[in-house]
């Protein structure tokens, strides 16, 4: 409230009239009151609270009747006879003391001005003291100031000088020189004026701050110092004879120190900024040191006037040498008062300075924990991003830093980490590395506090990354914290781009305002689902979203590691057609034509396009899409086109002859140089478009002999409807209109295509799926229990034609819905749909059952993977894929990396019980994947571990890529997809492309990811480039990579029993027989075979040295029999255990295959996804890996699985008259045969 308060006043006259007066000051009111009281004609009174109370006590006025009150309410103030009065309420600020207190203490700006004035006064007194010392003459001081008006002669001065020299020599103290000084009149006058002002100010502040205890204020150090330095000067005004008395004015430096501290506090209050405790403490320490030095300097100089007569500079020099503990000894005090002062000052310094340093160190440690502030000047001149996390772990930090700084244009960015917890010890060590210490700033604080957001300069940040804590037991609570953080940042800095990571899909709509959102469970379940139909999809997507140099494994002797490491450097880039050298020449041509020729000429894979007028990205829009100059192309390559150099050889311009195929394997270009890949050898003798009813990968023959070289139709520049394979959805109408008939002859439920009627959460993308015509009752969804609709109690009774897909999860969360949708999408042929069994630890709720009851062949069962009975009841012996989802309850452990212990051991147990089962496992920590498929004394795994360490030391972001489980797609960690959010800062399209590949989003006209298996009859295509042309010309499909499974001979330790040469040759012959002659020419197998033969020959020599009478074959045969007997006994024991449990549960054992009856070809076919069968054979095993965008001359091998992006069947509906029933039937049959032959 303002210090001057004015209110309206009402005067009530004797006749009852009311006079209104304007506001006046209190003094005017007093004068008016006096005048009105003395006036007899119009006597009025001022009604205040006290007067009103007295009148109410003397005479009580009866209230008005209700009718008059209502009338007054209507008429307002028109009635002049109203008895209401206005009352002035006084507040404390109206008193004189409170107004002074408001001006001197409470008001920030006025108080700041007063403190600045006081600080200047104290500095002026110190300056006047120095001037007095400089102008002082110790020899004339006593005689000049002993008595007023007394003068001394020159002789007396000479005697005094002699007396002075004698006193110095005899160490006698002249006390007159200590108590009296020579003070000039101008200096004295100024000092008196300053003393009067200071005294009055001190007394006024003492009066304003008085709280009832006068002695407490009197004995304050600041008050005593003020009295010592001001009262003597005031006394000298009335007593001129003592004007020369010594007054320790230099003690005002301590008062100046206090004024400076108060002034700094007022400055921070006035400009509405938070006071920095560290700055204040440093300032206090510096001021304390200066005051100690100044006090010691002035005190020693004055006392030595009676001794050695030191100058002010010599005293300052002595204090600096003494306080710095150097102590030269050239300048020392000579008399005991000055020596006593030195002792006192040293004692004070030993007490005060350690306390100040302790407080400073404490604040320094606290600042190290909290991180201080990010400079506003740096925020305005440099670019920075803010990373907000709940708890910062070393793995999360390194993944972010390695991926963020992998892009060249981000090298000058700063990373500010805002975390509420204290910095971890490992994180502190990493941030002390010079590589990160100059670019990473750690701030301890909360995102919900504007103060901490201001410290991080969030309003000036280029982006803000908000990551959820996935290791929390309650993931829903972790999402709630993330949502509040996102809201707080958006409220504080609305223009700052937000990159949010959310865990649960049902919480996405709360942060839909963010620029980019990655839902962990959506991506996880969709990726695990595609792993079942497109093997190693998780590895494919992980390699695409990681920034790699493409140089990993190039020093390895293994050829597969070199190829795999080189292809892992492929990423997704974008460029406009008009600005591109890759695609500029294909302006006006079809998308399929541009994709094939760009891959053939430059080695880049064009996968998508975006129109300028349309914001949606289309993956493989098909041959009917014509390239425009304004289109944005999305392609896969080692590096982006802007960093590429084009080298055209004369031989490449002319083209190679038809027979010039590359015989050996080739590598993709590295070091940011893309050279021409050469022209793929393609026979273009038959250029006529093929018959759409007979598009197969089977080579054409001449007269049935197959003597002519196979030919592939060229890819046309403009789409021709007759040359494109008709889409399955439109050609095979029987899937929509017919009723499925199973093997037993009874009809099953009718399937339709449509959108799921019930979505489990807000924000799920609608996807056209295979649905049931009528929703299944909840009781029919239980696999292990019969109901009134059916009596089936196990998977065998259902009689499924396709193998099962079992998903083991803790709870039926909404994210599990995204596992079902990609497997029931409309583009999946109905006859290839696999039954899905959800093995849940906790029974699902009705909300989840309502969402999945519309999908065909989806069941659930309560059980766990560590229970053999639950696995057998859910039909694990009839399953091809088992997906083990990481459980939320085990994500946090006392030891961080022990969170996956139970999952790893359970998966290893299932692998031993069911070795032919393909198990896909999700782990919390990627580093634990080395324990998957663990084998003791495995030299090859040890070599891979060493290779991983070497790549990590070289700075690779994908050091774990050579682990066999990851390369084969058998293990996955959601933390690998964190880089997807980081990459979106540079590539804002990566999240959308990943969602389209995984089937999370379905854009009209956009294609989808699928796979095709290369059979023996398809090997006539020979190379990947010819396969690219075949797919583009026949079905308009774009291949993006190969999933290769090949036999590999793992080296073992010498302690293991060797196998005979004959057995090895037999095994090799059996393995090579179905693969053809091309596999035997593989250089890697030849090298391994030679090494194996040499090792066996050395062992045979040792066997001959032990027993020359026994033959080598006989001894090795006995050893092999013993080994087989041991293994057979272990396998029989496991098989018998499984059979006994099946009999106990009443399950038929006919479906269980004994491991001893599995042939090598059966194992190869059932585990072509790359799962190691170390229980089946220790020496002959398979390994699998992914080749992204291999070169056109890469040779195809048997059992290769090619990743395809197939165009949307609903994108272009052919406008043609309806076909007759006979032609439609032929078209259906031809389309069905085509799908069976190509294994699409």
mmCIF file with all atom_site columns, N, CA, C and O in Angstrom, residues 1173-1190:
data_model
loop_
_atom_site.group_PDB
_atom_site.id
_atom_site.type_symbol
_atom_site.label_atom_id
_atom_site.label_alt_id
_atom_site.label_comp_id
_atom_site.label_asym_id
_atom_site.label_entity_id
_atom_site.label_seq_id
_atom_site.pdbx_PDB_ins_code
_atom_site.Cartn_x
_atom_site.Cartn_y
_atom_site.Cartn_z
_atom_site.occupancy
_atom_site.B_iso_or_equiv
_atom_site.pdbx_formal_charge
_atom_site.auth_seq_id
_atom_site.auth_comp_id
_atom_site.auth_asym_id
_atom_site.auth_atom_id
_atom_site.pdbx_PDB_model_num
ATOM 1  N N  . UNK A 1 1173 ? 22.548 -74.046 -33.404 1.00 0.00 ? 1173 UNK A N  1
ATOM 2  C CA . UNK A 1 1173 ? 22.182 -75.363 -32.892 1.00 0.00 ? 1173 UNK A CA 1
ATOM 3  C C  . UNK A 1 1173 ? 23.422 -76.032 -32.310 1.00 0.00 ? 1173 UNK A C  1
ATOM 4  O O  . UNK A 1 1173 ? 23.943 -77.006 -32.842 1.00 0.00 ? 1173 UNK A O  1
ATOM 5  N N  . UNK A 1 1174 ? 23.896 -75.498 -31.219 1.00 0.00 ? 1174 UNK A N  1
ATOM 6  C CA . UNK A 1 1174 ? 25.109 -76.068 -30.650 1.00 0.00 ? 1174 UNK A CA 1
ATOM 7  C C  . UNK A 1 1174 ? 24.830 -77.408 -29.986 1.00 0.00 ? 1174 UNK A C  1
ATOM 8  O O  . UNK A 1 1174 ? 25.751 -78.202 -29.792 1.00 0.00 ? 1174 UNK A O  1
ATOM 9  N N  . UNK A 1 1175 ? 23.574 -77.698 -29.632 1.00 0.00 ? 1175 UNK A N  1
ATOM 10 C CA . UNK A 1 1175 ? 23.267 -79.010 -29.095 1.00 0.00 ? 1175 UNK A CA 1
ATOM 11 C C  . UNK A 1 1175 ? 23.186 -80.061 -30.191 1.00 0.00 ? 1175 UNK A C  1
ATOM 12 O O  . UNK A 1 1175 ? 23.309 -81.243 -29.935 1.00 0.00 ? 1175 UNK A O  1
ATOM 13 N N  . UNK A 1 1176 ? 22.953 -79.626 -31.436 1.00 0.00 ? 1176 UNK A N  1
ATOM 14 C CA . UNK A 1 1176 ? 22.848 -80.577 -32.532 1.00 0.00 ? 1176 UNK A CA 1
ATOM 15 C C  . UNK A 1 1176 ? 24.209 -80.898 -33.111 1.00 0.00 ? 1176 UNK A C  1
ATOM 16 O O  . UNK A 1 1176 ? 24.495 -82.044 -33.417 1.00 0.00 ? 1176 UNK A O  1
ATOM 17 N N  . UNK A 1 1177 ? 25.046 -79.918 -33.264 1.00 0.00 ? 1177 UNK A N  1
ATOM 18 C CA . UNK A 1 1177 ? 26.355 -80.155 -33.858 1.00 0.00 ? 1177 UNK A CA 1
ATOM 19 C C  . UNK A 1 1177 ? 27.276 -79.039 -33.403 1.00 0.00 ? 1177 UNK A C  1
ATOM 20 O O  . UNK A 1 1177 ? 26.965 -77.881 -33.579 1.00 0.00 ? 1177 UNK A O  1
ATOM 21 N N  . UNK A 1 1178 ? 28.402 -79.384 -32.841 1.00 0.00 ? 1178 UNK A N  1
ATOM 22 C CA . UNK A 1 1178 ? 29.310 -78.385 -32.298 1.00 0.00 ? 1178 UNK A CA 1
ATOM 23 C C  . UNK A 1 1178 ? 30.172 -77.756 -33.374 1.00 0.00 ? 1178 UNK A C  1
ATOM 24 O O  . UNK A 1 1178 ? 30.688 -76.670 -33.182 1.00 0.00 ? 1178 UNK A O  1
ATOM 25 N N  . UNK A 1 1179 ? 30.376 -78.430 -34.467 1.00 0.00 ? 1179 UNK A N  1
ATOM 26 C CA . UNK A 1 1179 ? 31.321 -77.952 -35.460 1.00 0.00 ? 1179 UNK A CA 1
ATOM 27 C C  . UNK A 1 1179 ? 30.627 -77.363 -36.682 1.00 0.00 ? 1179 UNK A C  1
ATOM 28 O O  . UNK A 1 1179 ? 31.080 -76.369 -37.228 1.00 0.00 ? 1179 UNK A O  1
ATOM 29 N N  . UNK A 1 1180 ? 29.540 -77.983 -37.129 1.00 0.00 ? 1180 UNK A N  1
ATOM 30 C CA . UNK A 1 1180 ? 28.828 -77.486 -38.292 1.00 0.00 ? 1180 UNK A CA 1
ATOM 31 C C  . UNK A 1 1180 ? 27.613 -76.717 -37.808 1.00 0.00 ? 1180 UNK A C  1
ATOM 32 O O  . UNK A 1 1180 ? 26.670 -77.305 -37.303 1.00 0.00 ? 1180 UNK A O  1
ATOM 33 N N  . UNK A 1 1181 ? 27.599 -75.396 -37.926 1.00 0.00 ? 1181 UNK A N  1
ATOM 34 C CA . UNK A 1 1181 ? 26.522 -74.554 -37.444 1.00 0.00 ? 1181 UNK A CA 1
ATOM 35 C C  . UNK A 1 1181 ? 26.180 -73.516 -38.497 1.00 0.00 ? 1181 UNK A C  1
ATOM 36 O O  . UNK A 1 1181 ? 26.844 -73.430 -39.541 1.00 0.00 ? 1181 UNK A O  1
ATOM 37 N N  . UNK A 1 1182 ? 25.155 -72.757 -38.210 1.00 0.00 ? 1182 UNK A N  1
ATOM 38 C CA . UNK A 1 1182 ? 24.729 -71.703 -39.115 1.00 0.00 ? 1182 UNK A CA 1
ATOM 39 C C  . UNK A 1 1182 ? 24.825 -70.364 -38.406 1.00 0.00 ? 1182 UNK A C  1
ATOM 40 O O  . UNK A 1 1182 ? 24.673 -70.281 -37.188 1.00 0.00 ? 1182 UNK A O  1
ATOM 41 N N  . UNK A 1 1183 ? 25.098 -69.346 -39.189 1.00 0.00 ? 1183 UNK A N  1
ATOM 42 C CA . UNK A 1 1183 ? 25.029 -67.976 -38.700 1.00 0.00 ? 1183 UNK A CA 1
ATOM 43 C C  . UNK A 1 1183 ? 24.286 -67.147 -39.730 1.00 0.00 ? 1183 UNK A C  1
ATOM 44 O O  . UNK A 1 1183 ? 24.302 -67.451 -40.928 1.00 0.00 ? 1183 UNK A O  1
ATOM 45 N N  . UNK A 1 1184 ? 23.622 -66.105 -39.249 1.00 0.00 ? 1184 UNK A N  1
ATOM 46 C CA . UNK A 1 1184 ? 22.804 -65.267 -40.115 1.00 0.00 ? 1184 UNK A CA 1
ATOM 47 C C  . UNK A 1 1184 ? 23.155 -63.811 -39.875 1.00 0.00 ? 1184 UNK A C  1
ATOM 48 O O  . UNK A 1 1184 ? 23.568 -63.431 -38.768 1.00 0.00 ? 1184 UNK A O  1
ATOM 49 N N  . UNK A 1 1185 ? 22.966 -63.019 -40.902 1.00 0.00 ? 1185 UNK A N  1
ATOM 50 C CA . UNK A 1 1185 ? 23.263 -61.598 -40.801 1.00 0.00 ? 1185 UNK A CA 1
ATOM 51 C C  . UNK A 1 1185 ? 22.474 -60.860 -41.872 1.00 0.00 ? 1185 UNK A C  1
ATOM 52 O O  . UNK A 1 1185 ? 21.922 -61.469 -42.810 1.00 0.00 ? 1185 UNK A O  1
ATOM 53 N N  . UNK A 1 1186 ? 22.430 -59.554 -41.750 1.00 0.00 ? 1186 UNK A N  1
ATOM 54 C CA . UNK A 1 1186 ? 21.650 -58.698 -42.631 1.00 0.00 ? 1186 UNK A CA 1
ATOM 55 C C  . UNK A 1 1186 ? 22.585 -57.881 -43.509 1.00 0.00 ? 1186 UNK A C  1
ATOM 56 O O  . UNK A 1 1186 ? 23.560 -57.299 -43.007 1.00 0.00 ? 1186 UNK A O  1
ATOM 57 N N  . UNK A 1 1187 ? 22.286 -57.850 -44.797 1.00 0.00 ? 1187 UNK A N  1
ATOM 58 C CA . UNK A 1 1187 ? 23.010 -57.011 -45.754 1.00 0.00 ? 1187 UNK A CA 1
ATOM 59 C C  . UNK A 1 1187 ? 22.037 -55.965 -46.273 1.00 0.00 ? 1187 UNK A C  1
ATOM 60 O O  . UNK A 1 1187 ? 21.113 -56.275 -47.027 1.00 0.00 ? 1187 UNK A O  1
ATOM 61 N N  . UNK A 1 1188 ? 22.221 -54.726 -45.855 1.00 0.00 ? 1188 UNK A N  1
ATOM 62 C CA . UNK A 1 1188 ? 21.353 -53.636 -46.278 1.00 0.00 ? 1188 UNK A CA 1
ATOM 63 C C  . UNK A 1 1188 ? 21.894 -53.039 -47.568 1.00 0.00 ? 1188 UNK A C  1
ATOM 64 O O  . UNK A 1 1188 ? 23.066 -52.648 -47.631 1.00 0.00 ? 1188 UNK A O  1
ATOM 65 N N  . UNK A 1 1189 ? 21.039 -52.998 -48.583 1.00 0.00 ? 1189 UNK A N  1
ATOM 66 C CA . UNK A 1 1189 ? 21.385 -52.396 -49.878 1.00 0.00 ? 1189 UNK A CA 1
ATOM 67 C C  . UNK A 1 1189 ? 22.731 -52.904 -50.389 1.00 0.00 ? 1189 UNK A C  1
ATOM 68 O O  . UNK A 1 1189 ? 23.679 -52.129 -50.567 1.00 0.00 ? 1189 UNK A O  1
ATOM 69 N N  . UNK A 1 1190 ? 22.860 -54.202 -50.610 1.00 0.00 ? 1190 UNK A N  1
ATOM 70 C CA . UNK A 1 1190 ? 24.131 -54.702 -51.151 1.00 0.00 ? 1190 UNK A CA 1
ATOM 71 C C  . UNK A 1 1190 ? 24.327 -54.220 -52.588 1.00 0.00 ? 1190 UNK A C  1
ATOM 72 O O  . UNK A 1 1190 ? 23.403 -53.722 -53.239 1.00 0.00 ? 1190 UNK A O  1
#
